[in-house]
mmCIF file of C-alpha atoms in Angstrom:
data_model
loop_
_atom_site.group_PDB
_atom_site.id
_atom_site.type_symbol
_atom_site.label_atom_id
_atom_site.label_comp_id
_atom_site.label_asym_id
_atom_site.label_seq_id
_atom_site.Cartn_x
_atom_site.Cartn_y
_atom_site.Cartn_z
ATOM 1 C CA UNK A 1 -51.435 28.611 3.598
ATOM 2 C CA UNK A 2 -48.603 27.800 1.136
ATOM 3 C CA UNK A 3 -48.355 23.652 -0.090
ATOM 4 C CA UNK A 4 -44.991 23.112 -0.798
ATOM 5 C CA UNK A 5 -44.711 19.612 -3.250
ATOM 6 C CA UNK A 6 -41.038 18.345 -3.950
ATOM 7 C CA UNK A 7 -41.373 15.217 -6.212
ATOM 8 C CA UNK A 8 -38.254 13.120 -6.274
ATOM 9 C CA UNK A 9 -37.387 10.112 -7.861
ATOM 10 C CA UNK A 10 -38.360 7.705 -4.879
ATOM 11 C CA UNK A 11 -40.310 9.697 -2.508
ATOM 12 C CA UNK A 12 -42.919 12.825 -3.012
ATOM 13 C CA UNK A 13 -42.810 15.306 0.220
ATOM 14 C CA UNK A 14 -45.726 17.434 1.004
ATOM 15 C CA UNK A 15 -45.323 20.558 3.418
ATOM 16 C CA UNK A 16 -47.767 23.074 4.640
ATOM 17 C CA UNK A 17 -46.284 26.708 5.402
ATOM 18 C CA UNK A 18 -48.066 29.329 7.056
ATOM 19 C CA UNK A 19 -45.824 31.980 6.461
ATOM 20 C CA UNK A 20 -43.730 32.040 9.093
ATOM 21 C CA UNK A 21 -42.482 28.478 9.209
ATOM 22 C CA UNK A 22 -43.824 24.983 8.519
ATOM 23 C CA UNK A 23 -46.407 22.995 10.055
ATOM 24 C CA UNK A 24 -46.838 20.141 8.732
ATOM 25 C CA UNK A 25 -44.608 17.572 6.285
ATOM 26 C CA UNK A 26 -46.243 13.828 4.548
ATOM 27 C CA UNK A 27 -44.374 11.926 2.389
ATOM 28 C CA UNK A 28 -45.158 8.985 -0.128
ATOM 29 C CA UNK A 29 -43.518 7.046 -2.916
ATOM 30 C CA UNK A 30 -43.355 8.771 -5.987
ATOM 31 C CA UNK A 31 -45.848 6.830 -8.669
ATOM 32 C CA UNK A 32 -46.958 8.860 -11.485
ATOM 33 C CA UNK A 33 -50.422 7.441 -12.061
ATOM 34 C CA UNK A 34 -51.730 8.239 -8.799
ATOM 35 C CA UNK A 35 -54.324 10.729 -9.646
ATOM 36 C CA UNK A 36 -55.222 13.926 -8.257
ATOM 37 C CA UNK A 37 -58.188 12.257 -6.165
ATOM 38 C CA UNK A 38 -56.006 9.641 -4.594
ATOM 39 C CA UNK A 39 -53.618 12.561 -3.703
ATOM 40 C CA UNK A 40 -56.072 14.232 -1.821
ATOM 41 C CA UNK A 41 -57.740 11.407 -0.149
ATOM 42 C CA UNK A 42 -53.989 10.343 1.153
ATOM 43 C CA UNK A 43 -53.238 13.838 1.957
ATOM 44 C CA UNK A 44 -56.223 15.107 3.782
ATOM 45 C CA UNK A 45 -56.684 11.937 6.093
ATOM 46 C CA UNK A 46 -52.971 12.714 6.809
ATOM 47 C CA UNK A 47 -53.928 16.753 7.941
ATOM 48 C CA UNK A 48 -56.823 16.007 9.744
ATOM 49 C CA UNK A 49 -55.093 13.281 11.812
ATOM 50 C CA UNK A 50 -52.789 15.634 12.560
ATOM 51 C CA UNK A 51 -54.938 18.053 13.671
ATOM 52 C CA UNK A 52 -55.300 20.426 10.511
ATOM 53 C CA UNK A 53 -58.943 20.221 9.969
ATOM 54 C CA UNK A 54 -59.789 23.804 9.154
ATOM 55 C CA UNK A 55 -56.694 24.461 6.908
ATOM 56 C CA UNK A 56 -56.937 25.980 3.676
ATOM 57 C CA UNK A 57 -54.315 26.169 0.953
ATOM 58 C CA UNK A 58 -54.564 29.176 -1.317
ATOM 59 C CA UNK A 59 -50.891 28.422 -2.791
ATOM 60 C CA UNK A 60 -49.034 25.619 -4.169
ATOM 61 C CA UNK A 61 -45.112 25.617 -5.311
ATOM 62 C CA UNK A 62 -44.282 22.411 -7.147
ATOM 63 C CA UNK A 63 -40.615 21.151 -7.748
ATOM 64 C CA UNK A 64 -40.332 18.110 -9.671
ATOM 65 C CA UNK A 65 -37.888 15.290 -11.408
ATOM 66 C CA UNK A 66 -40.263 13.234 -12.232
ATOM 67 C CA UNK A 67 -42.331 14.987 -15.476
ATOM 68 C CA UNK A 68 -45.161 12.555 -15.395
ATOM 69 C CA UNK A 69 -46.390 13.624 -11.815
ATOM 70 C CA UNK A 70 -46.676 17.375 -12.257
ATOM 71 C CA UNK A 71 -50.044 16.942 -14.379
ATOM 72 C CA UNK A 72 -52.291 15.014 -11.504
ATOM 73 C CA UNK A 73 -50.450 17.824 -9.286
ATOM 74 C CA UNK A 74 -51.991 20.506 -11.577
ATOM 75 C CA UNK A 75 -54.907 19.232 -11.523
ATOM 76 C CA UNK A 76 -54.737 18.717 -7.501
ATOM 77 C CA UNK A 77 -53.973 22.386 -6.678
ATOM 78 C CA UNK A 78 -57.123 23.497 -9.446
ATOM 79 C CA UNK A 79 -59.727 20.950 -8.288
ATOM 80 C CA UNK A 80 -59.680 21.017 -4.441
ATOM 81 C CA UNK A 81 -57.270 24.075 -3.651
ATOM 82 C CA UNK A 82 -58.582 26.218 -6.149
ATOM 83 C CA UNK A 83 -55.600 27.365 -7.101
ATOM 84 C CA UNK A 84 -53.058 27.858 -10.347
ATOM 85 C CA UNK A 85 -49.788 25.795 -9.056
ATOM 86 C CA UNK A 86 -46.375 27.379 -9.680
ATOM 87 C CA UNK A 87 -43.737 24.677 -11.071
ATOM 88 C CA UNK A 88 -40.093 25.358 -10.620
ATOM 89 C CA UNK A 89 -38.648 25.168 -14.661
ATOM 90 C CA UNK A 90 -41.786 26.739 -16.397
ATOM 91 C CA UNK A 91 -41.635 29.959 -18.304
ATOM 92 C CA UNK A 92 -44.150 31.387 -15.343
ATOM 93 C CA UNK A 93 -42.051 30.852 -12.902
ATOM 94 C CA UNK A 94 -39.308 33.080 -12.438
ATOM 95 C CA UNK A 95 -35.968 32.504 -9.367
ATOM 96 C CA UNK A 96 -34.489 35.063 -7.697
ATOM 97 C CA UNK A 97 -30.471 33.785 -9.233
ATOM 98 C CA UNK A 98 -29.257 33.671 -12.616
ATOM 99 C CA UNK A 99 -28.685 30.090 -14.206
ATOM 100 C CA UNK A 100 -25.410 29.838 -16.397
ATOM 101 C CA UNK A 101 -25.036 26.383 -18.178
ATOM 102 C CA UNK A 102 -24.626 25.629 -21.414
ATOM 103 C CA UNK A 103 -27.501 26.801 -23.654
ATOM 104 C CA UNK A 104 -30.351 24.161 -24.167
ATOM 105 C CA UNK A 105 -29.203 22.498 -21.165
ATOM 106 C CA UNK A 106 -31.859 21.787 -18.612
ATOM 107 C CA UNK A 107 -31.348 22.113 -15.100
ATOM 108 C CA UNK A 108 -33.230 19.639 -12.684
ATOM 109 C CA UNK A 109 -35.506 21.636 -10.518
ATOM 110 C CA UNK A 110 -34.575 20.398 -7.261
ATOM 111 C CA UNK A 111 -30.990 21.600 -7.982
ATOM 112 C CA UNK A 112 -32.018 24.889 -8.823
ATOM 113 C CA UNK A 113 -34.286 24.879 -5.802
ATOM 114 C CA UNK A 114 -31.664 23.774 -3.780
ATOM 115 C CA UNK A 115 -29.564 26.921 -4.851
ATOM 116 C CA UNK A 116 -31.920 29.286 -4.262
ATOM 117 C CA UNK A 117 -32.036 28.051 -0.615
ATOM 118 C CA UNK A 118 -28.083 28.128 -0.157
ATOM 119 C CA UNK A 119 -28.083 30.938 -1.321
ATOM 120 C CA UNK A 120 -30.649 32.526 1.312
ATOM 121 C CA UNK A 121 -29.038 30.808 4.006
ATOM 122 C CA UNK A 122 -25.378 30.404 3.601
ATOM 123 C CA UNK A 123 -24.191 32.985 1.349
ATOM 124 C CA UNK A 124 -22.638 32.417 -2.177
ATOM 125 C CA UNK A 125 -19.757 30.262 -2.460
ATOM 126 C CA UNK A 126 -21.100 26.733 -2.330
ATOM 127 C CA UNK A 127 -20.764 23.039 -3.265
ATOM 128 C CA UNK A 128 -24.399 21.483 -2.584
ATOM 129 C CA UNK A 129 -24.330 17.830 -2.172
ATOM 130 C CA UNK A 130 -27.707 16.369 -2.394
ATOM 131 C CA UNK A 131 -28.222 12.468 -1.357
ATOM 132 C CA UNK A 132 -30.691 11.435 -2.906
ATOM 133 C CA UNK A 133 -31.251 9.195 -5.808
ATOM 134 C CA UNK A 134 -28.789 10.757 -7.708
ATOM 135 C CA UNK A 135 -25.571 12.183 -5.389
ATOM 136 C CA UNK A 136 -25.533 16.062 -7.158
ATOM 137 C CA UNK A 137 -22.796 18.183 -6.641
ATOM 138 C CA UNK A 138 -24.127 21.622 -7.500
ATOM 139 C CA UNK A 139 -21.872 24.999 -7.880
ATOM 140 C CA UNK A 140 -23.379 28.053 -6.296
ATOM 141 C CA UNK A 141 -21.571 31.180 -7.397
ATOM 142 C CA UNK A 142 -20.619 34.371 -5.147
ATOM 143 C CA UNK A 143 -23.787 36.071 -6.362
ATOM 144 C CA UNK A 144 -26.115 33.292 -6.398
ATOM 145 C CA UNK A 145 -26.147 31.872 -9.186
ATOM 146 C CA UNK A 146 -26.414 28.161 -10.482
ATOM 147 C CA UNK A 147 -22.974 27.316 -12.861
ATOM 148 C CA UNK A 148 -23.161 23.158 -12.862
ATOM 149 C CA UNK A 149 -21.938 20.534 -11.400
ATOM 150 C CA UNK A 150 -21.888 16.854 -10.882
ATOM 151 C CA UNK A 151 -24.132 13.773 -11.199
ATOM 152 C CA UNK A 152 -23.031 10.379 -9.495
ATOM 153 C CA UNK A 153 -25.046 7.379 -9.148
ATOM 154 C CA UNK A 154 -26.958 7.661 -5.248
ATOM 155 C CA UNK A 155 -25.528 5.320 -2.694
ATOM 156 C CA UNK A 156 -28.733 3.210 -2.342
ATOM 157 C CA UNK A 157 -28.726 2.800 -6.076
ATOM 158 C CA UNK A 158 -25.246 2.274 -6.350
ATOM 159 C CA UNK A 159 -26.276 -0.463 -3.483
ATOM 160 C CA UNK A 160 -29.186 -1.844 -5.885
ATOM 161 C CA UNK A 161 -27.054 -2.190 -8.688
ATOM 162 C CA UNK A 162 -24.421 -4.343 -6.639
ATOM 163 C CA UNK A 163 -26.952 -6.863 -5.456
ATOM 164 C CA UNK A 164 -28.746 -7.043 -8.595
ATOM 165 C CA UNK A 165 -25.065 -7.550 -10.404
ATOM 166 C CA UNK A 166 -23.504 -9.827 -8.406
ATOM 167 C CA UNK A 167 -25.746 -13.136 -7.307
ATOM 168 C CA UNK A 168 -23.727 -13.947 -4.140
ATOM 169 C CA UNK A 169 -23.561 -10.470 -3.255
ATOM 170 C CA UNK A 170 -26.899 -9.823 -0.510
ATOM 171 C CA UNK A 171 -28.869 -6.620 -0.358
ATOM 172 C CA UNK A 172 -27.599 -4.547 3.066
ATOM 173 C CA UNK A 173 -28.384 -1.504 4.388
ATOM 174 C CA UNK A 174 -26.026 1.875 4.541
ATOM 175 C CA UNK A 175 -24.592 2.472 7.496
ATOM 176 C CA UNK A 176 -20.871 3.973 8.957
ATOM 177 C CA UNK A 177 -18.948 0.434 9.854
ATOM 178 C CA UNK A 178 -17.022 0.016 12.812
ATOM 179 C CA UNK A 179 -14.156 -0.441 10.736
ATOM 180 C CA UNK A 180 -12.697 -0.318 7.107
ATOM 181 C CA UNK A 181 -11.446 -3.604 6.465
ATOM 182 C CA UNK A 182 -14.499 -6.068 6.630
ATOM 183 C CA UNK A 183 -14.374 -9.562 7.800
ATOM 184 C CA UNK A 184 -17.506 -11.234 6.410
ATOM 185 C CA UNK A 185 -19.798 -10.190 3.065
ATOM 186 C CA UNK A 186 -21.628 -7.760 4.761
ATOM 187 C CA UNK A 187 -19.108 -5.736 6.461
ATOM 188 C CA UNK A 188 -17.195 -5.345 3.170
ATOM 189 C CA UNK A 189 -19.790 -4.010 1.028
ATOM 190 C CA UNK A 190 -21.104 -1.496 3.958
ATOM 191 C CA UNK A 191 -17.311 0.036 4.065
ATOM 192 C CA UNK A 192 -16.955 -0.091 0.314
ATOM 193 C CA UNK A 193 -19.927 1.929 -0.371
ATOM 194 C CA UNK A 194 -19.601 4.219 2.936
ATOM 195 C CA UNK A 195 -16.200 5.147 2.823
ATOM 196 C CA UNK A 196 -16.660 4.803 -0.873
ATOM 197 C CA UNK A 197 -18.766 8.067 -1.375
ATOM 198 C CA UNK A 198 -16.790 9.458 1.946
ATOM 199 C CA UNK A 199 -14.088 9.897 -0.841
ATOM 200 C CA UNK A 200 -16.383 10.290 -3.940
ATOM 201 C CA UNK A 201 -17.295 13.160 -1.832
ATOM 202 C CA UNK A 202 -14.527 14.589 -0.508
ATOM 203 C CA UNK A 203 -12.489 14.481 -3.952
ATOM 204 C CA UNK A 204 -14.994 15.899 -5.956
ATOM 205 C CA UNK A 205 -15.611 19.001 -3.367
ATOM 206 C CA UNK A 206 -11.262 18.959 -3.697
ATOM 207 C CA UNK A 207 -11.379 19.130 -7.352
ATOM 208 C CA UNK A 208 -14.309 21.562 -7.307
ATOM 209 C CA UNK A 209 -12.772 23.730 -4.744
ATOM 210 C CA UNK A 210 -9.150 23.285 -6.640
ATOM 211 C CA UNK A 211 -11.181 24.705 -10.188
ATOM 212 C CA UNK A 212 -12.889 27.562 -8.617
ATOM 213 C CA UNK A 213 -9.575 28.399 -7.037
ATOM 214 C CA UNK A 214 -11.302 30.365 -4.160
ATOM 215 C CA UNK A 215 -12.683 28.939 -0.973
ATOM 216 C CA UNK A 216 -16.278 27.219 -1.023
ATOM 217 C CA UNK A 217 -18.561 26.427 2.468
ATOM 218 C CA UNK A 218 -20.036 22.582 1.585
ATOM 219 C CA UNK A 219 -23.375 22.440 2.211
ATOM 220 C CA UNK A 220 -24.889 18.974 2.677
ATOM 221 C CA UNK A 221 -28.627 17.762 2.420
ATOM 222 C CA UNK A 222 -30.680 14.635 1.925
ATOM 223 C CA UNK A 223 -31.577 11.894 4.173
ATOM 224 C CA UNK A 224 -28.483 10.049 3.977
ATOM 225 C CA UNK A 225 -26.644 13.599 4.555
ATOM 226 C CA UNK A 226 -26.682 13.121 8.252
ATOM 227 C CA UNK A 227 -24.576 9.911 7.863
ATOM 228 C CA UNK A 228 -21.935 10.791 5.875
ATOM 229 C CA UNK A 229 -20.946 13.882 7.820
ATOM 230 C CA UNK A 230 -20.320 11.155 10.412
ATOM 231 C CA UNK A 231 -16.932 10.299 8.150
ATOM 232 C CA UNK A 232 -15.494 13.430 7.226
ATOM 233 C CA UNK A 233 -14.858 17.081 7.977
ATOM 234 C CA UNK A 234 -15.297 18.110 4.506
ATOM 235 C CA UNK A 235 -18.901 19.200 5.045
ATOM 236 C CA UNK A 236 -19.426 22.816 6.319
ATOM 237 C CA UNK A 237 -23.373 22.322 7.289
ATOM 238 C CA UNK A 238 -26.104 19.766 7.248
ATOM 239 C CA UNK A 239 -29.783 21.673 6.055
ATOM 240 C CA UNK A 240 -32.426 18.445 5.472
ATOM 241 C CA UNK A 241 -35.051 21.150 5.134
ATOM 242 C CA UNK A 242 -33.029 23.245 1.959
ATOM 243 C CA UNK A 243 -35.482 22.053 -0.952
ATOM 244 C CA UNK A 244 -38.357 23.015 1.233
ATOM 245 C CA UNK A 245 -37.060 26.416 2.199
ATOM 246 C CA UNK A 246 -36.417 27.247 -1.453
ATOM 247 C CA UNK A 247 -39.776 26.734 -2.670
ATOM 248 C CA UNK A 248 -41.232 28.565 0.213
ATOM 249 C CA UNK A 249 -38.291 31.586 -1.049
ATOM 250 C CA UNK A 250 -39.334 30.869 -4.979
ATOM 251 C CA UNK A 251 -43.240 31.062 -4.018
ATOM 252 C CA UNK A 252 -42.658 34.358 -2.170
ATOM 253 C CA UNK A 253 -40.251 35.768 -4.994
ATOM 254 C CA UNK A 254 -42.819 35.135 -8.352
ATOM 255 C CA UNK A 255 -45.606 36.370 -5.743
ATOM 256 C CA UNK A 256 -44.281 39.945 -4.758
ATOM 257 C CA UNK A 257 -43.484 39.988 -9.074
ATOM 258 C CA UNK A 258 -47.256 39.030 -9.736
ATOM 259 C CA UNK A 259 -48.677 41.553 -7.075
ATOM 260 C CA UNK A 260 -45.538 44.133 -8.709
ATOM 261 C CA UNK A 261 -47.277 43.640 -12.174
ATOM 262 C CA UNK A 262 -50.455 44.063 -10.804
ATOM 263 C CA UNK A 263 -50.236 47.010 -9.207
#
């Protein structure tokens, strides 16, 4: 059984493959000084109430922002998996697509995850928009591979930042309005931010497209991705599950190399 970690800047998602699909996903807030016993405390209660009790993980893929984490993951996977874990951006582990950016630059690893799985399952030709923390943009060439993209501030922290900013202004939640023009507090700042990255998003996919000067499928993920289709037709297809299938597709790739080398 594969354990497939993405660590993100707010939440940490662990899913259990079995090779032909998953069966299981947890999540928590991401914390980096939860240690590797308080990992697997949280995590096996979670499995056995779910009725995994005789699983066994043999293989662990890690993706991570957050460079703090990965150590108490290492030490996870070794400890009670008995495993070496593969993290997405070390020399050891090797993806399936090229990465052209600007040399030195380093690519997060959920992006490049994220491209990997377009790749697989839409072809080449892509904008991925990822909301999460961060809104990405990433560019997914016609063979695969990763040549940039974008970084804007995520809509909840874009929603943070406004509160925080503005004393008068109240916390509220994202959500499509009814309508655009708001008559009270609330109603305003839920169309300024929606329709807001509506056209954040459908100007930058425009510009991207317009640069590329070929057509491009949009591929949206990300919890909020759901929502946001809801206001325009600039988004091709809606995959919540793309980090996890890459890891699963990066796993298998630096595996079959291993057993390759190996003979």
């Amino acid at each position: 059984m594969l354990l497939a970690i993405d660590v993100g800047n707010t939440n940490t998602v662990f899913a259990v493959h079995d090779g032909k699909g998953f069966v299981g996903e947890w999540r928590c807030s991401t914390y980096h000084q939860r240690t590797a016993d308080q990992y697997y405390v949280w995590l096996r209660q979670l499995m056995e109430f779910n009725g995994f009790n005789g699983i066994t993980i043999d293989q662990v893929v890690i993706s991570s922002v957050v460079p703090q984490v990965v150590f108490n993951l290492r030490v996870l996977s070794d400890r009670y998996f008995n495993c070496r874990p593969l993290v997405v951006g070390k020399a050891d582990c090797d993806l399936p697509v090229d990465v052209r950016v600007d040399e030195g630059t380093v690519v997060g690893a959920d992006r490049l995850v994220n491209t990997v799985a377009g790749h697989d399952r839409f072809g080449g030709d892509l904008i991925i928009v990822d909301f999460g923390t961060a809104t990405t943009f990433d560019v997914v060439d016609t063979d695969g591979a990763y040549v940039g993209g974008v970084i804007a501030p995520g809509v909840n922290l874009s929603l943070k930042a406004l509160h925080e900013a503005a004393a008068a202004l109240p916390h509220v939640d994202v959500t499509k309005p009814q309508r655009v023009v708001g008559t009270n507090t609330v109603d305003c700042m839920q169309s300024g931010v929606f329709w807001g990255y509506v056209g954040l998003v459908e100007g930058i996919c425009k510009r991207i497209r317009g640069e590329r000067d070929r057509p491009m499928k949009v591929v949206a993920t990300g919890g909020l991705s759901t929502l946001f289709n809801q206001g325009t037709d600039v988004i091709d297809h809606i995959d919540t599950e793309l980090t996890m299938h890459g890891l699963v597709l990066i796993n298998a790739f630096n595996r079959k190399r291993l057993n390759e080398q190996n003979g």
